[in-house]
């Protein structure tokens, strides 16, 4: 059995010469499964003649507060497999297997002032946050949006419309590399300084994100207010059926106490098995997507005991210091470990 659910493609829009939006219908039976927060992503199973399928994450560009359908926006990656397959082949009526929405790139409070930094396809989760905050929140939003050239601006007309409709609450600063070169440290630092009390959201290529994070830190924006979304391809395939691990003896197991969706769970945790798989094998439903330490969907917080992480492309030192761990990569180091997913 595949862990994904199937969704039907309702519509496909060309957003720019290199990017499309794919809109999915959500059947009544899937409404609960596909509830999401602005800024979260879906993992799609993309057919491949070579490997059967590959899995890729795409942020939701739709807003749970303004739309009933789900939409993701995919930009072609030069030489990339899945993005080009989707841009070349996807059409309405097709069925794709999809994992439930996941991710932590989400505002805790839509009423907060926010400063959003997006470059290229990094606008996708930011768009969902903007639409949601304008519809449901009351804070002020500043968007810095960098693109290579005017032709490749995704959601340009939509953003212009919102800037006009919400002129008191939305301020957009556009940057075109074809005319201005790469975003400069001075401009980014000025914005960070002017909005140092806001919540920061950053999504774009790694050098752009590094520039924003460094600039924000240099004006003393605290780590817990800087939210980053890293776009990268999965190496593994979370849609593949994995054999359930054999049950381990008591000596080979630690004791895990896990808070998940408001429930307290106690399981024997085989010492050579990631916490995520240990929970899945007991038929619990922790959040996950990549299972390889690169998406952040499975983040939990360590409350007691200690774990080792086999891989980690997501958490920075400050996250780890605050107790965050990737459940898919966590092995127990102590006999008893308590974690919570309810963070
Ligand atoms: C949380 C999250 C959200 C995301 N949201 C979005 C989104 O909203 N929109 C979006 O467009 N993307 C998004 N992405 C990125 C997306 O998941 C894919 O990484 C992207 O579409 C590229 O996938 P691909 O299969 O086309 O490219 P890939 O085939 O994975 O290739 C990626 C790059 O690696 C190179 N490459 C491939 N194989 C090799 C190799 N063997 N050796 C060396 N180089 C190689 C390719 O030439 C290419 O430049 C997101 C990623 C994450 C993790
Ligand atoms: S499931 Fe992606 S980091 Fe754990």
mmCIF file of N, CA and C in Angstrom, residues 12 16 23 29 42 44 56 64 82 98 122 145 173 182 205 211 240 283 306 313 326 336:
data_model
loop_
_atom_site.group_PDB
_atom_site.id
_atom_site.type_symbol
_atom_site.label_atom_id
_atom_site.label_comp_id
_atom_site.label_asym_id
_atom_site.label_seq_id
_atom_site.Cartn_x
_atom_site.Cartn_y
_atom_site.Cartn_z
ATOM 1 N N UNK A 12 -4.518 23.403 -14.699
ATOM 2 C CA UNK A 12 -3.091 23.755 -14.758
ATOM 3 C C UNK A 12 -2.987 25.152 -15.368
ATOM 4 N N UNK A 16 4.316 31.708 -15.499
ATOM 5 C CA UNK A 16 5.391 32.464 -16.155
ATOM 6 C C UNK A 16 5.937 31.504 -17.214
ATOM 7 N N UNK A 23 -3.575 22.816 -9.831
ATOM 8 C CA UNK A 23 -4.667 22.922 -8.859
ATOM 9 C C UNK A 23 -5.294 21.544 -8.701
ATOM 10 N N UNK A 29 -13.874 12.961 1.034
ATOM 11 C CA UNK A 29 -13.215 11.991 1.925
ATOM 12 C C UNK A 29 -11.805 12.446 2.311
ATOM 13 N N UNK A 42 3.251 20.036 -0.184
ATOM 14 C CA UNK A 42 2.821 18.672 -0.504
ATOM 15 C C UNK A 42 4.018 17.913 -1.073
ATOM 16 N N UNK A 44 4.745 15.192 -3.931
ATOM 17 C CA UNK A 44 4.083 14.562 -5.078
ATOM 18 C C UNK A 44 4.885 13.358 -5.547
ATOM 19 N N UNK A 56 8.872 14.503 -4.933
ATOM 20 C CA UNK A 56 9.361 15.892 -4.812
ATOM 21 C C UNK A 56 8.370 16.706 -3.980
ATOM 22 N N UNK A 64 -5.370 28.286 2.675
ATOM 23 C CA UNK A 64 -6.496 27.560 3.293
ATOM 24 C C UNK A 64 -7.613 28.515 3.716
ATOM 25 N N UNK A 82 11.891 16.033 -12.250
ATOM 26 C CA UNK A 82 10.470 16.104 -11.900
ATOM 27 C C UNK A 82 9.827 17.428 -12.313
ATOM 28 N N UNK A 98 -0.145 11.797 -3.500
ATOM 29 C CA UNK A 98 0.323 12.973 -2.771
ATOM 30 C C UNK A 98 0.359 12.651 -1.276
ATOM 31 N N UNK A 122 10.767 30.787 -4.766
ATOM 32 C CA UNK A 122 10.597 30.937 -3.319
ATOM 33 C C UNK A 122 9.353 31.742 -2.960
ATOM 34 N N UNK A 145 10.877 40.971 -3.106
ATOM 35 C CA UNK A 145 10.717 39.873 -4.076
ATOM 36 C C UNK A 145 11.719 40.055 -5.209
ATOM 37 N N UNK A 173 8.381 45.393 -2.422
ATOM 38 C CA UNK A 173 9.603 45.940 -3.007
ATOM 39 C C UNK A 173 10.154 44.906 -3.987
ATOM 40 N N UNK A 182 22.503 41.372 -8.431
ATOM 41 C CA UNK A 182 22.008 40.577 -7.299
ATOM 42 C C UNK A 182 21.605 41.515 -6.158
ATOM 43 N N UNK A 205 17.093 30.873 -3.340
ATOM 44 C CA UNK A 205 18.358 30.135 -3.463
ATOM 45 C C UNK A 205 19.223 30.333 -2.211
ATOM 46 N N UNK A 211 22.194 35.578 2.857
ATOM 47 C CA UNK A 211 22.314 37.036 2.961
ATOM 48 C C UNK A 211 21.238 37.592 3.908
ATOM 49 N N UNK A 240 7.724 4.628 -1.528
ATOM 50 C CA UNK A 240 8.032 3.210 -1.643
ATOM 51 C C UNK A 240 7.593 2.480 -0.395
ATOM 52 N N UNK A 283 1.551 1.852 14.036
ATOM 53 C CA UNK A 283 0.319 2.385 13.438
ATOM 54 C C UNK A 283 -0.080 3.761 13.941
ATOM 55 N N UNK A 306 18.012 11.670 25.528
ATOM 56 C CA UNK A 306 18.846 12.186 24.437
ATOM 57 C C UNK A 306 18.741 11.268 23.215
ATOM 58 N N UNK A 313 19.685 18.134 7.370
ATOM 59 C CA UNK A 313 19.916 19.249 6.437
ATOM 60 C C UNK A 313 19.087 20.464 6.816
ATOM 61 N N UNK A 326 14.925 15.840 14.366
ATOM 62 C CA UNK A 326 14.199 15.244 13.233
ATOM 63 C C UNK A 326 13.859 13.803 13.599
ATOM 64 N N UNK A 336 15.414 6.016 28.196
ATOM 65 C CA UNK A 336 14.080 6.602 28.133
ATOM 66 C C UNK A 336 14.183 7.959 27.442
#
